[in-house]
């Protein structure tokens, strides 16, 4: 299992400096979202020459890029915004091939409506995802969709339904178990049950893992914390994920300032069981 981190957790840095910082912290992979990881404008990194340079820069430091982040509103109610999301994601898919990224990842829009509107939101997400996989097929890329409890795609079972409805080999899942945990499912046994449901529903489609820790405040809002200081039972969960597929990359999401090396060591220890 490779251990990596989200690139923009170090803030915006020039590509060479970021690649070096990730390596020096001990990580072997990263997720790159150009709008968050590099100095603006992001468009300057999207030319064929710039993408090739980025690929060589990170490879030169021994850093793989399993995910190119392109966070769009994939089930937006506004038709114009949804069309813009499709176009931006298609651009990112084409860029990911030149970058050498394994998938382009996105979440699926914060769901703030009555549950009766879930089906309509799901229909918009299905339309987006079908458009995305068609674009991915045309350029040899892969789509990574990330389920989140507070978003349109909110459960392992709905994720399984999306996979079945899209029915395309270029659809993958970016799996962050913490994003599916709710204030009611923080107990270690509940997390284990959620992991088992997830693996049963889409285990063979997981492209990459996100690893974060935190706790819910009195209002039920998630607050990030350093690894080992929150509710997530990663010491037991990460070995299970490694046993499921040792080729997966686990990306630390939300590295705390000054703790990157320590958190990298923690993740390696957990992964090794």
Short mmCIF file of C-alpha atoms in Angstrom, two decimals:
data_model
loop_
_atom_site.label_atom_id
_atom_site.label_comp_id
_atom_site.label_asym_id
_atom_site.label_seq_id
_atom_site.Cartn_x
_atom_site.Cartn_y
_atom_site.Cartn_z
CA UNK A 1 0.00 0.00 0.00
CA UNK A 2 1.40 3.37 -1.03
CA UNK A 3 1.07 6.22 1.45
CA UNK A 4 0.52 9.73 0.14
CA UNK A 5 -1.03 13.09 0.97
CA UNK A 6 -3.23 15.75 -0.58
CA UNK A 7 -0.96 18.31 -2.24
CA UNK A 8 -2.72 21.50 -1.19
CA UNK A 9 -2.48 20.64 2.51
CA UNK A 10 0.89 22.40 2.31
CA UNK A 11 -0.79 25.45 0.80
CA UNK A 12 -0.07 26.86 -2.63
CA UNK A 13 3.50 26.16 -3.73
CA UNK A 14 5.44 26.10 -6.96
CA UNK A 15 5.29 22.55 -8.38
CA UNK A 16 8.95 21.69 -7.83
CA UNK A 17 8.87 22.95 -4.25
CA UNK A 18 5.65 21.04 -3.54
CA UNK A 19 6.96 17.78 -4.97
CA UNK A 20 10.12 18.12 -2.89
CA UNK A 21 8.17 18.94 0.29
CA UNK A 22 5.95 15.89 -0.15
CA UNK A 23 8.97 13.65 -0.64
CA UNK A 24 10.81 15.13 2.34
CA UNK A 25 7.78 14.42 4.53
CA UNK A 26 8.09 10.75 3.57
CA UNK A 27 5.06 10.43 1.30
CA UNK A 28 5.17 8.63 -2.05
CA UNK A 29 2.02 9.97 -3.74
CA UNK A 30 -0.24 12.98 -3.91
CA UNK A 31 -3.56 14.31 -5.10
CA UNK A 32 -3.25 17.47 -7.16
CA UNK A 33 -5.97 20.09 -7.50
CA UNK A 34 -4.38 22.83 -9.58
CA UNK A 35 -6.67 25.57 -8.27
CA UNK A 36 -5.62 24.80 -4.68
CA UNK A 37 -2.06 23.44 -4.84
CA UNK A 38 -0.29 25.87 -7.17
CA UNK A 39 -0.04 29.66 -7.52
CA UNK A 40 -2.76 31.02 -9.85
CA UNK A 41 -3.86 31.08 -12.54
CA UNK A 42 -4.62 27.36 -12.75
CA UNK A 43 -4.98 27.56 -16.54
CA UNK A 44 -1.23 27.97 -16.95
CA UNK A 45 -0.74 24.35 -15.82
CA UNK A 46 -3.25 22.92 -18.31
CA UNK A 47 -1.23 23.18 -21.52
CA UNK A 48 0.35 19.99 -22.89
CA UNK A 49 3.82 21.36 -22.18
CA UNK A 50 2.98 22.35 -18.61
CA UNK A 51 1.31 19.01 -17.88
CA UNK A 52 4.32 17.11 -19.18
CA UNK A 53 6.57 19.27 -17.02
CA UNK A 54 4.42 18.57 -13.94
CA UNK A 55 4.49 14.85 -14.63
CA UNK A 56 8.28 14.87 -14.88
CA UNK A 57 8.68 17.09 -11.82
CA UNK A 58 6.69 14.83 -9.51
CA UNK A 59 8.07 11.62 -11.01
CA UNK A 60 11.56 13.00 -10.53
CA UNK A 61 10.90 13.22 -6.79
CA UNK A 62 9.40 9.72 -6.77
CA UNK A 63 5.86 11.06 -6.21
CA UNK A 64 2.96 9.29 -7.95
CA UNK A 65 -0.25 11.18 -8.77
CA UNK A 66 -3.14 8.76 -8.24
CA UNK A 67 -5.74 11.56 -8.29
CA UNK A 68 -6.18 14.83 -10.14
CA UNK A 69 -8.78 16.78 -8.17
CA UNK A 70 -11.50 18.57 -10.12
CA UNK A 71 -14.22 19.37 -7.62
CA UNK A 72 -17.36 20.39 -9.46
CA UNK A 73 -21.05 20.52 -8.56
CA UNK A 74 -21.90 17.23 -10.24
CA UNK A 75 -25.64 17.31 -9.49
CA UNK A 76 -26.30 21.05 -9.53
CA UNK A 77 -29.90 22.20 -9.94
CA UNK A 78 -28.84 25.01 -12.28
CA UNK A 79 -28.61 23.62 -15.85
CA UNK A 80 -25.94 26.16 -16.81
CA UNK A 81 -23.79 25.27 -13.78
CA UNK A 82 -24.21 21.57 -14.49
CA UNK A 83 -23.16 22.11 -18.11
CA UNK A 84 -20.12 24.07 -16.92
CA UNK A 85 -19.27 21.24 -14.51
CA UNK A 86 -19.37 18.71 -17.36
CA UNK A 87 -17.09 20.86 -19.50
CA UNK A 88 -14.57 21.51 -16.71
CA UNK A 89 -14.46 17.83 -15.81
CA UNK A 90 -13.94 16.80 -19.43
CA UNK A 91 -11.02 19.25 -19.63
CA UNK A 92 -9.54 17.73 -16.49
CA UNK A 93 -9.93 14.20 -17.85
CA UNK A 94 -7.95 15.11 -20.96
CA UNK A 95 -5.31 16.82 -18.83
CA UNK A 96 -5.03 13.85 -16.46
CA UNK A 97 -3.73 11.63 -19.25
CA UNK A 98 -0.82 13.99 -19.92
CA UNK A 99 -0.26 14.45 -16.18
CA UNK A 100 -0.16 10.70 -15.63
CA UNK A 101 -2.90 10.76 -12.99
CA UNK A 102 -4.85 7.55 -12.44
CA UNK A 103 -8.28 9.19 -12.02
CA UNK A 104 -9.96 12.59 -11.95
CA UNK A 105 -11.87 12.87 -8.70
CA UNK A 106 -14.92 14.85 -7.63
CA UNK A 107 -17.56 14.85 -4.93
CA UNK A 108 -21.24 15.08 -5.88
CA UNK A 109 -22.75 18.34 -4.51
CA UNK A 110 -23.80 19.17 -0.96
CA UNK A 111 -27.39 17.95 -0.45
CA UNK A 112 -29.35 20.53 1.52
CA UNK A 113 -32.85 19.68 0.32
CA UNK A 114 -35.71 17.55 1.57
CA UNK A 115 -35.11 13.83 1.14
CA UNK A 116 -37.98 13.77 -1.38
CA UNK A 117 -35.62 15.55 -3.79
CA UNK A 118 -32.91 12.89 -3.59
CA UNK A 119 -34.09 11.08 -6.72
CA UNK A 120 -34.04 14.25 -8.81
CA UNK A 121 -30.54 15.06 -7.60
CA UNK A 122 -29.47 11.49 -8.31
CA UNK A 123 -30.83 11.77 -11.85
CA UNK A 124 -28.70 14.86 -12.43
CA UNK A 125 -25.66 13.06 -11.00
CA UNK A 126 -26.32 10.07 -13.25
CA UNK A 127 -26.46 12.38 -16.27
CA UNK A 128 -23.19 14.03 -15.23
CA UNK A 129 -21.45 10.71 -14.64
CA UNK A 130 -22.55 9.25 -17.96
CA UNK A 131 -21.19 12.35 -19.68
CA UNK A 132 -17.94 12.05 -17.71
CA UNK A 133 -17.29 8.41 -18.53
CA UNK A 134 -17.99 9.08 -22.21
CA UNK A 135 -15.36 11.83 -22.12
CA UNK A 136 -13.01 9.53 -20.22
CA UNK A 137 -13.40 6.78 -22.80
CA UNK A 138 -12.55 9.19 -25.60
CA UNK A 139 -9.19 10.11 -24.08
CA UNK A 140 -8.23 7.03 -22.04
CA UNK A 141 -8.86 8.56 -18.60
CA UNK A 142 -10.80 7.37 -15.53
CA UNK A 143 -13.55 9.04 -13.51
CA UNK A 144 -13.38 8.96 -9.70
CA UNK A 145 -16.62 9.71 -7.80
CA UNK A 146 -16.48 10.21 -4.03
CA UNK A 147 -19.54 9.38 -1.90
CA UNK A 148 -20.17 11.67 1.10
CA UNK A 149 -22.93 11.33 3.71
CA UNK A 150 -24.00 14.96 3.30
CA UNK A 151 -23.93 14.94 -0.51
CA UNK A 152 -26.13 13.59 -3.29
CA UNK A 153 -24.27 10.28 -3.36
CA UNK A 154 -24.62 9.58 0.36
CA UNK A 155 -24.52 5.82 1.01
CA UNK A 156 -22.64 2.72 -0.16
CA UNK A 157 -25.88 1.36 -1.58
CA UNK A 158 -26.60 4.45 -3.68
CA UNK A 159 -23.00 4.29 -4.91
CA UNK A 160 -23.57 0.70 -6.01
CA UNK A 161 -26.69 1.85 -7.85
CA UNK A 162 -24.73 4.57 -9.66
CA UNK A 163 -22.11 2.05 -10.75
CA UNK A 164 -24.82 -0.27 -12.06
CA UNK A 165 -26.75 2.49 -13.81
CA UNK A 166 -23.66 3.95 -15.50
CA UNK A 167 -22.35 0.47 -16.30
CA UNK A 168 -19.01 1.63 -17.62
CA UNK A 169 -15.50 0.30 -16.91
CA UNK A 170 -14.00 3.80 -16.64
CA UNK A 171 -15.97 4.68 -13.50
CA UNK A 172 -14.05 4.35 -10.23
CA UNK A 173 -14.65 5.33 -6.60
CA UNK A 174 -12.55 7.64 -4.44
CA UNK A 175 -13.21 6.13 -1.01
CA UNK A 176 -13.09 8.21 2.17
CA UNK A 177 -14.76 6.20 4.94
CA UNK A 178 -14.73 9.25 7.24
CA UNK A 179 -16.97 11.03 4.73
CA UNK A 180 -19.62 8.34 5.19
CA UNK A 181 -19.46 8.32 8.98
CA UNK A 182 -22.19 10.32 10.72
CA UNK A 183 -22.61 11.38 14.37
CA UNK A 184 -24.65 8.18 14.79
CA UNK A 185 -21.99 5.85 13.36
CA UNK A 186 -18.78 6.89 15.12
CA UNK A 187 -18.44 3.74 17.25
CA UNK A 188 -15.69 1.39 16.04
CA UNK A 189 -18.22 -1.39 15.39
CA UNK A 190 -20.36 0.96 13.30
CA UNK A 191 -17.33 2.04 11.28
CA UNK A 192 -16.43 -1.60 10.65
CA UNK A 193 -19.99 -2.32 9.50
CA UNK A 194 -19.88 0.72 7.20
CA UNK A 195 -16.59 -0.48 5.73
CA UNK A 196 -18.01 -3.94 5.13
CA UNK A 197 -21.07 -2.47 3.38
CA UNK A 198 -18.82 -0.27 1.25
CA UNK A 199 -16.56 -3.12 0.18
CA UNK A 200 -19.60 -5.25 -0.65
CA UNK A 201 -21.12 -2.46 -2.72
CA UNK A 202 -18.11 -1.12 -4.61
CA UNK A 203 -14.91 -2.70 -3.30
CA UNK A 204 -13.69 -3.73 -6.73
CA UNK A 205 -14.13 -0.17 -8.03
CA UNK A 206 -12.03 1.66 -5.42
CA UNK A 207 -9.25 3.63 -7.12
CA UNK A 208 -7.74 5.41 -4.12
CA UNK A 209 -8.34 5.96 -0.40
CA UNK A 210 -8.60 9.19 1.57
CA UNK A 211 -7.62 9.08 5.23
CA UNK A 212 -8.63 11.78 7.68
CA UNK A 213 -9.51 12.00 11.35
CA UNK A 214 -11.76 14.27 13.34
CA UNK A 215 -14.84 14.49 15.52
CA UNK A 216 -18.34 15.94 15.39
CA UNK A 217 -19.00 19.08 17.43
CA UNK A 218 -22.16 19.76 19.44
CA UNK A 219 -23.89 20.93 16.26
CA UNK A 220 -23.00 17.74 14.40
CA UNK A 221 -20.37 19.39 12.20
CA UNK A 222 -17.16 17.53 11.41
CA UNK A 223 -13.96 19.07 12.78
CA UNK A 224 -10.63 17.83 11.44
CA UNK A 225 -8.06 16.59 13.96
CA UNK A 226 -4.56 15.10 13.74
CA UNK A 227 -4.45 11.38 13.02
CA UNK A 228 -5.21 9.30 16.08
CA UNK A 229 -6.94 12.14 17.94
CA UNK A 230 -10.43 11.76 16.45
CA UNK A 231 -13.14 9.15 16.21
CA UNK A 232 -11.80 7.19 13.22
CA UNK A 233 -10.55 3.68 13.99
CA UNK A 234 -7.90 3.68 11.31
CA UNK A 235 -5.55 1.44 13.29
CA UNK A 236 -7.99 -1.40 12.58
CA UNK A 237 -9.59 -0.16 9.36
CA UNK A 238 -6.47 0.50 7.29
CA UNK A 239 -5.12 -3.06 7.63
CA UNK A 240 -8.51 -4.33 6.46
CA UNK A 241 -8.32 -2.10 3.40
CA UNK A 242 -4.77 -3.24 2.73
CA UNK A 243 -5.93 -6.85 2.94
CA UNK A 244 -8.72 -6.02 0.50
CA UNK A 245 -6.29 -4.55 -2.05
CA UNK A 246 -2.66 -3.94 -1.21
CA UNK A 247 -2.14 -1.99 -4.46
CA UNK A 248 -4.32 0.88 -3.22
CA UNK A 249 -2.85 4.26 -2.34
CA UNK A 250 -3.96 5.82 0.94
CA UNK A 251 -3.83 9.62 0.81
CA UNK A 252 -3.75 11.61 4.03
CA UNK A 253 -6.32 14.39 3.74
CA UNK A 254 -5.90 17.36 6.04
CA UNK A 255 -2.26 17.16 7.17
CA UNK A 256 -1.74 19.47 10.13
CA UNK A 257 1.06 22.06 9.89
CA UNK A 258 4.34 20.68 11.11
CA UNK A 259 2.98 17.14 11.52
CA UNK A 260 3.45 15.71 8.02
CA UNK A 261 6.38 13.43 8.82
CA UNK A 262 4.77 12.14 12.00
CA UNK A 263 1.46 11.48 10.27
CA UNK A 264 3.22 9.68 7.43
CA UNK A 265 4.86 7.37 9.98
CA UNK A 266 1.50 6.80 11.68
CA UNK A 267 -0.14 5.81 8.40
CA UNK A 268 2.65 3.36 7.58
CA UNK A 269 2.33 1.82 11.04
CA UNK A 270 -1.43 1.47 10.72
CA UNK A 271 -1.25 0.04 7.19
CA UNK A 272 1.22 -2.58 8.32
CA UNK A 273 -1.17 -3.62 11.10
#
